Coordinates of C-alpha atoms in Angstrom, one line a residue:
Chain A
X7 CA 54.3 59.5 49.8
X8 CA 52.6 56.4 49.2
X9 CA 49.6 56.4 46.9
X10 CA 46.3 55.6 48.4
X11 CA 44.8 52.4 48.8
X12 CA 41.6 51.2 46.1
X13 CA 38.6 49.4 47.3
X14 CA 37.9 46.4 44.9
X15 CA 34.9 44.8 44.5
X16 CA 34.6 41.0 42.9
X17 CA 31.7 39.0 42.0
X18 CA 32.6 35.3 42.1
X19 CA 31.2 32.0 41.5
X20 CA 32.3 28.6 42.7
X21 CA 32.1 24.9 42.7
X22 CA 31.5 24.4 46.8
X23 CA 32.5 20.7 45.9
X24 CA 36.1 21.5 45.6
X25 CA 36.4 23.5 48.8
X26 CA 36.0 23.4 52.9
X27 CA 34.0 26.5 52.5
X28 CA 34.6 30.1 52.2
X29 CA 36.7 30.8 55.0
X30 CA 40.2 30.6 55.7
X31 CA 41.3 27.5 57.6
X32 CA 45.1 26.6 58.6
X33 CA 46.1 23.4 56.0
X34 CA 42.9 23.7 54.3
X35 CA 41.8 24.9 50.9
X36 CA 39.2 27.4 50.7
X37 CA 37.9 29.8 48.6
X38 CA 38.7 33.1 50.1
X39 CA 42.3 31.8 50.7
X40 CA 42.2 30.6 47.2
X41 CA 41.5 34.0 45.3
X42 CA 43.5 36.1 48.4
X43 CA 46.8 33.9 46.9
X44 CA 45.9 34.8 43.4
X45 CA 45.4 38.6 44.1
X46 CA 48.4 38.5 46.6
X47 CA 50.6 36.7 43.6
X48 CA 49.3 39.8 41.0
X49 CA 50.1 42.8 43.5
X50 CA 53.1 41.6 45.7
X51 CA 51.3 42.4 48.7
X52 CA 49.4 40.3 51.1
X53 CA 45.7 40.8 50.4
X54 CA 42.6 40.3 52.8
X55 CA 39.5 39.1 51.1
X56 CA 36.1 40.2 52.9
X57 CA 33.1 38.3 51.7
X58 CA 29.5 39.2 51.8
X59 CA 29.0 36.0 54.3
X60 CA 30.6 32.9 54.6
X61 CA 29.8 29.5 52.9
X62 CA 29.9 25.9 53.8
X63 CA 32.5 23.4 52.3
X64 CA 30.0 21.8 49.3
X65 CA 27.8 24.9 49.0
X66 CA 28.3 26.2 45.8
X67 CA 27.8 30.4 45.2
X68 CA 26.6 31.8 41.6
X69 CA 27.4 35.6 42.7
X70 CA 29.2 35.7 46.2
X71 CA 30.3 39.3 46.3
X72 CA 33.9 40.3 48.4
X73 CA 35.7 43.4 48.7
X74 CA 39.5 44.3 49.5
X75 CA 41.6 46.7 49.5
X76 CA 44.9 46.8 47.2
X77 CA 48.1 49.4 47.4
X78 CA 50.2 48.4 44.5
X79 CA 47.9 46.6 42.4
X80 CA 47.8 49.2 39.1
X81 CA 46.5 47.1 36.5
X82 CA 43.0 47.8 34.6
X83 CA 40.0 46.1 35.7
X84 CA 39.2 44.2 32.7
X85 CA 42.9 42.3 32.8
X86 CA 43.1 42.2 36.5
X87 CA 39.5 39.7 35.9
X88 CA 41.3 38.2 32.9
X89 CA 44.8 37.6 35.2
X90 CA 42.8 36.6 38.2
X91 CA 41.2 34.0 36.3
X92 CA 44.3 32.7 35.1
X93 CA 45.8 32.2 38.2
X94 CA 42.9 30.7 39.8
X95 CA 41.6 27.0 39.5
X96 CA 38.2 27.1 37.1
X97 CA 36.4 25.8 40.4
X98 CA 36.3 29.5 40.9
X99 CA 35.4 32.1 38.7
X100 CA 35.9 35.9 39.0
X101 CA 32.8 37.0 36.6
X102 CA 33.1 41.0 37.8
X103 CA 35.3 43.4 39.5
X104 CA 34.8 47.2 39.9
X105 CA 36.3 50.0 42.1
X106 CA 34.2 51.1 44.8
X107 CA 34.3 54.2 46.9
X108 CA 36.9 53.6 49.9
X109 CA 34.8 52.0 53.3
X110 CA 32.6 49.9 51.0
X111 CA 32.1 46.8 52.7
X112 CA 30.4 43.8 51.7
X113 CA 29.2 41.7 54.9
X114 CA 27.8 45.1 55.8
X115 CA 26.6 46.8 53.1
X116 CA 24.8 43.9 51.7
X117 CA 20.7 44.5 51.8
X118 CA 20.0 40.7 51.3
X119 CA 20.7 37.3 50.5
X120 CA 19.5 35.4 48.3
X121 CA 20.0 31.4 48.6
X122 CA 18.9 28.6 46.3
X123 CA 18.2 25.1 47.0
X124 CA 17.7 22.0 44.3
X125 CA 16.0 19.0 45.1
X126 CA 16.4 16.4 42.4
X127 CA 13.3 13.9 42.7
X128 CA 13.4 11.5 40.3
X129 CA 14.1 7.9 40.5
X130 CA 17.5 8.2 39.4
X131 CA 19.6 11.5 39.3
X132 CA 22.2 12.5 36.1
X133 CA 25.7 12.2 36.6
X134 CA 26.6 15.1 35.8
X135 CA 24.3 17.0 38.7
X136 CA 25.6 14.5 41.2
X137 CA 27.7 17.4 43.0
X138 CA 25.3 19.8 42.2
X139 CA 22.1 19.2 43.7
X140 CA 20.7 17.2 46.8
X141 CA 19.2 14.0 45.4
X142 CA 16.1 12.4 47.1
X143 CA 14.3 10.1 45.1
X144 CA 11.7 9.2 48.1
X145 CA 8.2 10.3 48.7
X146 CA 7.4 13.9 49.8
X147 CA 4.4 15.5 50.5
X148 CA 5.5 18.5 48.4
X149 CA 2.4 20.1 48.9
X150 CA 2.6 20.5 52.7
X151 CA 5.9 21.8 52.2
X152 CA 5.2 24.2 49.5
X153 CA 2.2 25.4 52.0
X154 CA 4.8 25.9 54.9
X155 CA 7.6 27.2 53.2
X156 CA 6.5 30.9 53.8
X157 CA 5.7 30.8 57.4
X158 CA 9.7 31.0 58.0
X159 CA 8.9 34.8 56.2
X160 CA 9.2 37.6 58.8
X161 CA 11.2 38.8 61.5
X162 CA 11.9 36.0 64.0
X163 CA 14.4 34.7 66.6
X164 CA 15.6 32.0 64.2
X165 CA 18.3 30.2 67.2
X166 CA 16.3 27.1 66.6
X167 CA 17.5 26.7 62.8
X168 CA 21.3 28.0 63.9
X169 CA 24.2 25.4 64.3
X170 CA 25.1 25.1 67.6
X171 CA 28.1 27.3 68.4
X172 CA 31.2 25.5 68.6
X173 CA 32.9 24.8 72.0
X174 CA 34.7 28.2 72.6
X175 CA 33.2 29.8 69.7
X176 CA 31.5 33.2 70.7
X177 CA 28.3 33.5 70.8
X178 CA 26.5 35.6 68.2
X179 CA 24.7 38.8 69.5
X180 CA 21.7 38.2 68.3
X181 CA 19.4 35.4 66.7
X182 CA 17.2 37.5 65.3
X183 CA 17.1 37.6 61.8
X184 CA 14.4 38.8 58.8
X185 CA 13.3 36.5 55.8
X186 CA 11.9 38.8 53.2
X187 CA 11.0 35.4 50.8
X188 CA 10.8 31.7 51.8
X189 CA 9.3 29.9 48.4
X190 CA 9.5 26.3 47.9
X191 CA 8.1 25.5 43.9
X192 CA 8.8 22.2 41.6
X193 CA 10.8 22.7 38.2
X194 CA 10.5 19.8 36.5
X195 CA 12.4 16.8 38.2
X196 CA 13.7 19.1 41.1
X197 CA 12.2 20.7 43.8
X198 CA 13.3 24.4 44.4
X199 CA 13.4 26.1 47.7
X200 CA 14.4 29.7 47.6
X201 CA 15.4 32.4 50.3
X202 CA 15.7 35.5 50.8
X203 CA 16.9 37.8 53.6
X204 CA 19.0 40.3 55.3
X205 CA 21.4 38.1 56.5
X206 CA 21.6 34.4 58.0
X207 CA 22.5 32.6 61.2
X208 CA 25.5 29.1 60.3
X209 CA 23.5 26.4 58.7
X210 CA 20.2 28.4 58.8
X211 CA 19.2 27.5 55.4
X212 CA 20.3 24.3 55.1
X213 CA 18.0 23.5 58.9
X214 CA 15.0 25.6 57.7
X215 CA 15.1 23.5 54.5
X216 CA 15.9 20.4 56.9
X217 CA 12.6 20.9 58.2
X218 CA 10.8 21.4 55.3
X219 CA 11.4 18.0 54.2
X220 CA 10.6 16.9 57.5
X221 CA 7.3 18.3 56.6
X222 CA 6.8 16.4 53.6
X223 CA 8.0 13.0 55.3
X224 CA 5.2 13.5 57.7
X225 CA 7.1 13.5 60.8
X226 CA 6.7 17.4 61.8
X227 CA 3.7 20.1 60.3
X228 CA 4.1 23.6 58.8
X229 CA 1.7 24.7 61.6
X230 CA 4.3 23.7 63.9
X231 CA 6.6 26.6 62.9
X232 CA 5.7 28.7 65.4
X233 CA 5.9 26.8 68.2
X234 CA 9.6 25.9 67.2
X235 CA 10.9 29.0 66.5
X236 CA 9.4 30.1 69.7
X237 CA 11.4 27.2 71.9
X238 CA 14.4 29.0 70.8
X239 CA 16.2 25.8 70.7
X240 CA 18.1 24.0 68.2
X241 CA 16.5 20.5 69.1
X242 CA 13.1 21.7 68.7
X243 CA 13.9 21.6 64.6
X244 CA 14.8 19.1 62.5
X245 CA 17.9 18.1 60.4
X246 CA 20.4 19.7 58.2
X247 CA 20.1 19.0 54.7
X248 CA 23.5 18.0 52.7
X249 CA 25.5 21.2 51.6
X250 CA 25.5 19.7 47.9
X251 CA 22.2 21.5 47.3
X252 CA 22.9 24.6 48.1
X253 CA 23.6 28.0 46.3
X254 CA 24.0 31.5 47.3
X255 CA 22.6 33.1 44.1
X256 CA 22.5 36.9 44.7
X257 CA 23.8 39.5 46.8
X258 CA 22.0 43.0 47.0
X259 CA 23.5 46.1 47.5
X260 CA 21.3 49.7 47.7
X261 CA 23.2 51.6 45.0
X262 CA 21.8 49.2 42.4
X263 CA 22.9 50.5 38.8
X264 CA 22.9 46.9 37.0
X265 CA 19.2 45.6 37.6
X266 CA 20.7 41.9 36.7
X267 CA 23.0 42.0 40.2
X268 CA 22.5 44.7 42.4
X269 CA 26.0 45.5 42.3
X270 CA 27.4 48.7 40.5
X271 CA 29.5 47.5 37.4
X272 CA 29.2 43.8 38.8
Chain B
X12 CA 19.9 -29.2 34.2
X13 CA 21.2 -25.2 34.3
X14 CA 18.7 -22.7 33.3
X15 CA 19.5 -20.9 29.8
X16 CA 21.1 -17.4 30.4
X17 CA 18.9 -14.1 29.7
X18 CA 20.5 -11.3 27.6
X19 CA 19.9 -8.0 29.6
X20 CA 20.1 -4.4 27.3
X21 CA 21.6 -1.3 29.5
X22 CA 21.4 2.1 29.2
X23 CA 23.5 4.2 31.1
X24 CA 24.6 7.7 31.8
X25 CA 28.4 8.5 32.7
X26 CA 30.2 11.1 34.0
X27 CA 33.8 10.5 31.7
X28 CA 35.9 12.8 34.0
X29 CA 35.8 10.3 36.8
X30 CA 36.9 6.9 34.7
X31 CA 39.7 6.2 32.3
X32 CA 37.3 5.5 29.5
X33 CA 34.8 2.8 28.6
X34 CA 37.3 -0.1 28.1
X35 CA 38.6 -2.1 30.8
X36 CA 42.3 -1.6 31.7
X37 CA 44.5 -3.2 34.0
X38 CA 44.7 -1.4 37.0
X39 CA 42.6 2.1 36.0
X40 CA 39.2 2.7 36.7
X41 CA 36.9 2.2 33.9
X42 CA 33.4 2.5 33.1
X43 CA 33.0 -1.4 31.9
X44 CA 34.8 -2.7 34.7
X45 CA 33.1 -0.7 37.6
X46 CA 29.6 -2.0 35.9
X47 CA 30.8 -5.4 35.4
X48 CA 32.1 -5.6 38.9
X49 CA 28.4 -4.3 40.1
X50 CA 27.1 -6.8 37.7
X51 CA 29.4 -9.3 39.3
X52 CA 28.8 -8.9 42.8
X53 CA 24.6 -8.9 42.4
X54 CA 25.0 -12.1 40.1
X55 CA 27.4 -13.8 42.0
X56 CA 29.1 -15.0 38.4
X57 CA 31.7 -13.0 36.4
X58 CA 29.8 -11.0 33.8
X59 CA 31.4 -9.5 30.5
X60 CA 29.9 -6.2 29.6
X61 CA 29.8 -5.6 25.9
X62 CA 29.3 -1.3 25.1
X63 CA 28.4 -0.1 21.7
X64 CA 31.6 0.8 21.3
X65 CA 34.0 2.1 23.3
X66 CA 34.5 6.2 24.9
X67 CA 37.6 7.5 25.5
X68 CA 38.9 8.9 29.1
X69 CA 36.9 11.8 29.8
X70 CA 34.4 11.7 27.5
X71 CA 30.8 11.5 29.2
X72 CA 27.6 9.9 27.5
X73 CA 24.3 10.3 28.3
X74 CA 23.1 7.2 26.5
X75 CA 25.5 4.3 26.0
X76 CA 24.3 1.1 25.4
X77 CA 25.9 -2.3 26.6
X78 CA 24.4 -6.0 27.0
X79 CA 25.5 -8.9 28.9
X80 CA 25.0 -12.8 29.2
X81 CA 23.6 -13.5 32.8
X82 CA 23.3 -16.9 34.2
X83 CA 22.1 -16.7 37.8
X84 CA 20.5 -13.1 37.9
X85 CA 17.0 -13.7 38.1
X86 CA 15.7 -10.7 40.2
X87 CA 13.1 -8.4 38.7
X88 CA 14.5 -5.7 36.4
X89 CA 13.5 -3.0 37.8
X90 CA 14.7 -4.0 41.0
X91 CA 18.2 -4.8 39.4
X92 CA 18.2 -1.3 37.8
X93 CA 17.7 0.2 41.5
X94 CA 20.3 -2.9 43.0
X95 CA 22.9 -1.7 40.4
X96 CA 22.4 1.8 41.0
X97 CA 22.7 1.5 44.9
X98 CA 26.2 -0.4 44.1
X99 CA 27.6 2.2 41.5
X100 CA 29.0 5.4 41.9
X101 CA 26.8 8.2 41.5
X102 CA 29.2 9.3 38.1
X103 CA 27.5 6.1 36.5
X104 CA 24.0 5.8 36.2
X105 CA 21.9 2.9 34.9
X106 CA 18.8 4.8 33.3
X107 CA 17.0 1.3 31.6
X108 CA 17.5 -2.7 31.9
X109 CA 15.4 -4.9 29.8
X110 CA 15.3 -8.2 28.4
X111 CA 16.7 -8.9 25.0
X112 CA 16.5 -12.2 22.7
X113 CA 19.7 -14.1 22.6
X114 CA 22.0 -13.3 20.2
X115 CA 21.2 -9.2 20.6
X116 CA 24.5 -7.6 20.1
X117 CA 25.4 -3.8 21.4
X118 CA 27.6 -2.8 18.8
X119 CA 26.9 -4.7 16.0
X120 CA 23.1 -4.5 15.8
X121 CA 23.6 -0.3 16.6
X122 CA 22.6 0.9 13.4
X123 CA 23.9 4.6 14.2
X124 CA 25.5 6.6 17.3
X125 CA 25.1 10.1 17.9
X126 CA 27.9 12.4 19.4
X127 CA 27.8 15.7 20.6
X128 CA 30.8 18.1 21.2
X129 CA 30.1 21.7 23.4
X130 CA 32.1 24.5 22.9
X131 CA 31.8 27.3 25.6
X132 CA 32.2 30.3 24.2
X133 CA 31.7 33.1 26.6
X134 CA 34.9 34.4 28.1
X135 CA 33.9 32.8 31.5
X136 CA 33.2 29.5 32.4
X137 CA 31.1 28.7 34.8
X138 CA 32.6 26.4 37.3
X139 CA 29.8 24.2 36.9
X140 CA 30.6 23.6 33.7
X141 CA 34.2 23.2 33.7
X142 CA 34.3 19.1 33.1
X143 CA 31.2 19.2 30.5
X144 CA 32.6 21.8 27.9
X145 CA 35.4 22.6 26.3
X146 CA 36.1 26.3 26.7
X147 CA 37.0 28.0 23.9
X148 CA 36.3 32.0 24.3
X149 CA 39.2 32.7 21.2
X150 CA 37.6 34.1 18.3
X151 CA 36.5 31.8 15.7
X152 CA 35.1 32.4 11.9
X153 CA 31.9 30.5 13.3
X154 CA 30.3 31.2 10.5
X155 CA 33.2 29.1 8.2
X156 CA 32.6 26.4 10.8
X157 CA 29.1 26.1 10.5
X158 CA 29.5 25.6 6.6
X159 CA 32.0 23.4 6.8
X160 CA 30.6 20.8 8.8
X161 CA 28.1 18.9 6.4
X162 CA 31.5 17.9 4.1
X163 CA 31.9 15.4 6.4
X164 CA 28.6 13.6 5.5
X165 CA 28.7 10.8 3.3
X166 CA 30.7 7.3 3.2
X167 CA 34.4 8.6 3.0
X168 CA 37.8 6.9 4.1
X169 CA 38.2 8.9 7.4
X170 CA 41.9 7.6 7.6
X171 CA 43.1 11.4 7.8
X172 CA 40.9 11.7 11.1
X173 CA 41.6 8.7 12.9
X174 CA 43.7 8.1 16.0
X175 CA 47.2 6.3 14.1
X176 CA 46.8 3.1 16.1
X177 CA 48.9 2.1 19.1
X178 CA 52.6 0.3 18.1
X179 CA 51.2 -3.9 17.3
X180 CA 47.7 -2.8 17.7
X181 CA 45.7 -4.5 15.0
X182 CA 44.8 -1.8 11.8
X183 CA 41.0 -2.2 12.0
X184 CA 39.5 -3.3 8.2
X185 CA 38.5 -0.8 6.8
X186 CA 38.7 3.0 7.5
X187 CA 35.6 4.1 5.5
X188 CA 33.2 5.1 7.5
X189 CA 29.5 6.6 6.7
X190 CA 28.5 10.1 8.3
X191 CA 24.5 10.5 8.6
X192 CA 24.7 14.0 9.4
X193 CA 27.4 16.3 10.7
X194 CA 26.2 20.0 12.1
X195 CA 27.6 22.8 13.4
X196 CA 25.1 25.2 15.6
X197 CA 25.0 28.2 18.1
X198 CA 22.9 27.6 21.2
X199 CA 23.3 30.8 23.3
X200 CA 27.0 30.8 24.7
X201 CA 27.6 27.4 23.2
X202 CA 28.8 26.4 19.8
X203 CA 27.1 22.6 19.2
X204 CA 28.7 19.9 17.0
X205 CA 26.1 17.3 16.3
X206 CA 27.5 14.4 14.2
X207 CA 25.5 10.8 13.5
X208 CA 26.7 8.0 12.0
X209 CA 27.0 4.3 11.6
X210 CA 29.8 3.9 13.2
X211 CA 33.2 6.3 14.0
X212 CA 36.6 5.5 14.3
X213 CA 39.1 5.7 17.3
X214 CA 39.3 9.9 17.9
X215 CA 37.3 10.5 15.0
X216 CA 34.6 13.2 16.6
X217 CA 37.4 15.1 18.1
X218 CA 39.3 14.9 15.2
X219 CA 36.7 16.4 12.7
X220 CA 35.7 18.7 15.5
X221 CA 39.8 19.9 15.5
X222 CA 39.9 20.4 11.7
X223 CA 36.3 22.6 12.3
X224 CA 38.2 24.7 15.2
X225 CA 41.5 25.0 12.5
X226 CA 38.8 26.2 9.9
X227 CA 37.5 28.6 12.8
X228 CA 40.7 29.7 13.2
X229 CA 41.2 30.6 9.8
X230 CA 44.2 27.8 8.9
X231 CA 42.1 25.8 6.9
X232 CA 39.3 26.4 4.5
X233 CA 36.4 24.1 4.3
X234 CA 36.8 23.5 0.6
X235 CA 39.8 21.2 1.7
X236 CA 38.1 18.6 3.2
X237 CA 37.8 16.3 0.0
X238 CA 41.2 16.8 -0.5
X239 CA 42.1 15.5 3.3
X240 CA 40.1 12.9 3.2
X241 CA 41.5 11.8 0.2
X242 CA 44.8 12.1 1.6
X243 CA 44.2 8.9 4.1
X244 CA 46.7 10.3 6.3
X245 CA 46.3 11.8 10.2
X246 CA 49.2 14.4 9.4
X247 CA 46.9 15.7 6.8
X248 CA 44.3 16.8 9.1
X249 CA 44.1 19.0 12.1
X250 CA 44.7 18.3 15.9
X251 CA 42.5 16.1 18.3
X252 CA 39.7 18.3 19.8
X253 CA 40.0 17.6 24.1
X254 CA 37.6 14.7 25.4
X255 CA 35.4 16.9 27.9
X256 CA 33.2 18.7 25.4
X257 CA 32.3 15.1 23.9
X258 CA 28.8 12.9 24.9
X259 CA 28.0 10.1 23.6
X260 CA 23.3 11.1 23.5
X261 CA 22.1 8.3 21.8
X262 CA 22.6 4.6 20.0
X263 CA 19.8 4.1 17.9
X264 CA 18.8 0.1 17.0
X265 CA 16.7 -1.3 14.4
X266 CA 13.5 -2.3 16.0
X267 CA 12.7 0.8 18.0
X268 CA 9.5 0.9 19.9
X269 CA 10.4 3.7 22.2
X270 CA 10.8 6.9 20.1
X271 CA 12.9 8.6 22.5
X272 CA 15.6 6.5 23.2
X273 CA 15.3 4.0 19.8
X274 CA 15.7 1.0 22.0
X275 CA 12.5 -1.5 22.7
X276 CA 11.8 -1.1 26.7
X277 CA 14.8 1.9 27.0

């Protein structure tokens, strides 16, 4: 009789600049079909890897949590995050693992999101955070923005800060979603934006932040908000800002036992 | 009658992953050839670029200096610094231009260069990191290390830590060279090497830095150092630390007006 499957839950972070996103795509090198190869190469089993959500190709995650489950896969925790590691590229670090009970599931189970994005503003941005934040140098009235960042807070129908579904795609069943925290601040040279919510419609971030900036060219106002999340329409916003910015920081679960993640053992 | 040429000072920020050093090479991308070739192509004239001394492939700086000999340039400076920018890669960065007196001289007016080494020391690295330290999560008698660092002050022959030179390359003059100061220090997960002096030969940082890590490791004893030095000989040292934990942070020049960066107008 065969032994019974384990749940496994990972908590990873990436360099988004490496990858075309999270999700698997035929020819392509992504992130979930990056660590399912280095799991499937440890257990000698083909192994489906379920993130919390998907990201972007550029956006970068500092605790994207995934589950799967493994059949053969023995080996203790601690050397399975050890072997992972050295199997994968260092664009992608596995910084936790823990068993779970079996039907843990970490699209669903997740409480919130939260999502981080840097604005660098000075004249001329380092090197070495070319990759790793979005860099514009030209004026902004930040305080505008700073003073409509939290009308996006709240339950709305957010289909006006969604990417437009592909040709063929299907459609999602609702555009509804709730931001528990919309906060834009300065630190230092950058400008922060961060979000928080239950979950997020494709590009939703990146086009709520797309506005913002709009905001502090001038061109739209925060009192605006309303009327475009009413129109329901993805032309009544404004643009998507570059990936490059953009971090998924956190992941909450409800069993929280480590106050630093939200994750048991993670 | 031609005009005479202005001597312009740079400072500049570079990401060493990207380039195949500071030194141009036939055929390979390096960091004087991409800024000469941006020099080139706002001047209209060839331009020779002169560093304070050369970096080696992979190793970054935050604070090289170069000058250069320009005969038809005569836009504003800061609107070259933004021209030469615009025509770089973003893994170079021009953070100053001024005007210099003729006859100012890069490397032989630098009256000392500061390097820096990271060690990550965490058994993680964040992929953020991965090109900017060199992870080393193995134990290490830090302690040993920290001692042992200062023995490398003083004016010593550093034969035993230089690079042997290439087959028909020219043996430089002299091998004695004068370290400033040379520290070892913890900063949270990072072990920091911090070593000043008035000039270094080729390999030298990472090759004090790879007889500290052999000391770490517990195959050599600080106490040898005066007997390796004395030794004038690479075998009787220890192996060449890797290039991405090294930055080159600052040149420092006699007649300093601006604090920070020790270079009048930097």
């Amino acid at each position: 009789m065969p032994e019974s499957p384990r749940t496994l839950r990972l908590r990873l972070s990436y360099d988004g600049s490496d990858f075309h996103g999270w999700q698997v795509q035929p020819g392509l090198t992504t992130v979930q079909q990056t660590v399912q190869d280095a799991l499937a190469a440890l257990s000698g089993e083909p192994v489906h890897l379920h993130g919390s959500g998907r990201t972007d190709a550029g956006v970068h995650a500092l605790a994207q949590v995934a589950h799967c489950e493994v059949q053969s896969l023995r080996i203790p925790l601690p050397s399975l995050q050890r072997a992972l590691n050295s199997h994968l590229p260092a664009s992608i670090r596995i910084d936790a693992v823990d068993e779970v009970a079996a039907g843990f599931d970490a699209r669903r189970d997740a409480v919130s999101k939260l999502y981080r994005y840097r604005i660098w503003r000075d004249a001329v941005c380092p090197p070495f955070l070319r990759r790793y934040v979005y860099h514009h140098p030209y004026p902004l009235n930040e305080v505008a923005m700073v003073a409509a960042a939290p009308r996006f807070s709240g339950s709305h129908d957010f289909r006006s800060f969604a990417a437009t579904p592909a040709k063929g795609a299907p459609a999602v069943a609702t555009t509804v979603r709730t931001v528990l925290r919309s906060e834009l601040h300065r630190q230092g040279p950058e400008l922060v934006y961060e979000v928080e919510g239950r979950g997020f419609l494709h590009h939703m971030v990146r086009n709520l932040l797309g506005f913002l900036l709009d905001v502090g060219r001038g061109t739209r106002r925060g009192e605006e908000i309303p009327t475009v999340l009413a129109a329901a329409n993805r032309r009544a916003a404004g643009p998507t800002a570059p990936a490059c910015g953009l971090y998924l920081v956190h992941v909450r679960y409800d069993h929280n036992i480590d106050g630093k993640n939200g994750v048991h053992g993670l």
